[in-house]
Amino acid sequence: EPEVTQTPSHQVTQMGQEVILRCVPISNHLYFYWYRQILGQKVEFLVSFYNNEISEKSEIFDDQFSVERPDGSNFTLKIRSTKLEDSAMYFCASKPGLAGERGTDTQYFGPGTRLTVL
Amino acid sequence: GDSVTQMEGPVTLSEEAFLTINCTYTATGYPSLFWYVQYPGEGLQLLLKATKADDKGSNKGFEATYRKETTSFHLEKGSVQVSDSAVYFCALRNNFGNEKLTFGTGTRLTIIP
């Protein structure tokens, strides 16, 4: 069964460094998402991406964050200058179609990348 | 804004016990409701969902009923197994055009033999 993959599983970085988290969504999916979960807190929506542009973003997704789908298969989240409070588990998800379309409204999640900022 | 409040964990039960994990929500309109499960080392997997009031979602012996009057979507299973040990997340999607999921904090469930 196709699945969403994420690399690396764990990333350790120094404060102020740039990190890129990578995701390979399911191949025929059209909608892509990033979420994060700070330890002990809720899973929070960061951004959604469709047709090569951001369709929605949360207040967390400030100028330090960016997303890209560089080659039609990977979907990346970049944090330009990491802060201690960026330490979290980052989940990528993908979805085949719109919520109203039958059988296409389920988001499929990857296993997550644990980011630790020192 | 939208929010989901989930029963705090961790929850530890003996095998074959009855399980309830409470979930309540706040949302405008008529959201769709979901339960996701995360097994160790894996991603979030959709367990079940309900898209309108009084709908019951079910899968793998788990059930949850969309109760609009109490704004709840409690997860239940009559007889849990060791393999059910995982983290369970309640979530909603507001159907006003956006696609994002709003999650609860997750409940870690451990089943002991």
PDB file of N, CA, C and O in Angstrom, chain A residues 32 37 49 55 102 106:
ATOM      1  N   PHE A  32      -1.117  18.771  -0.171  1.00  0.00           N
ATOM      2  CA  PHE A  32      -0.012  18.452   0.724  1.00  0.00           C
ATOM      3  C   PHE A  32      -0.052  19.368   1.930  1.00  0.00           C
ATOM      4  O   PHE A  32      -0.456  20.533   1.830  1.00  0.00           O
ATOM      5  N   GLN A  37       3.921  18.890  16.131  1.00  0.00           N
ATOM      6  CA  GLN A  37       3.478  18.629  17.492  1.00  0.00           C
ATOM      7  C   GLN A  37       4.637  18.860  18.443  1.00  0.00           C
ATOM      8  O   GLN A  37       5.602  18.079  18.463  1.00  0.00           O
ATOM      9  N   PHE A  49      -0.805  23.023   0.705  1.00  0.00           N
ATOM     10  CA  PHE A  49      -0.151  23.349  -0.573  1.00  0.00           C
ATOM     11  C   PHE A  49      -0.893  22.619  -1.676  1.00  0.00           C
ATOM     12  O   PHE A  49      -1.128  21.406  -1.572  1.00  0.00           O
ATOM     13  N   SER A  55      -2.054  27.181  -0.142  1.00  0.00           N
ATOM     14  CA  SER A  55      -3.488  27.460  -0.144  1.00  0.00           C
ATOM     15  C   SER A  55      -3.964  27.987   1.204  1.00  0.00           C
ATOM     16  O   SER A  55      -4.945  28.724   1.268  1.00  0.00           O
ATOM     17  N   ARG A 102     -15.993  12.093  -3.217  1.00  0.00           N
ATOM     18  CA  ARG A 102     -16.162  10.832  -2.507  1.00  0.00           C
ATOM     19  C   ARG A 102     -14.846  10.071  -2.429  1.00  0.00           C
ATOM     20  O   ARG A 102     -14.164   9.865  -3.431  1.00  0.00           O
ATOM     21  N   THR A 106      -9.546  11.879   2.841  1.00  0.00           N
ATOM     22  CA  THR A 106      -8.693  11.424   3.940  1.00  0.00           C
ATOM     23  C   THR A 106      -7.275  11.899   3.732  1.00  0.00           C
ATOM     24  O   THR A 106      -6.702  11.708   2.656  1.00  0.00           O
TER      25      THR A 106
END
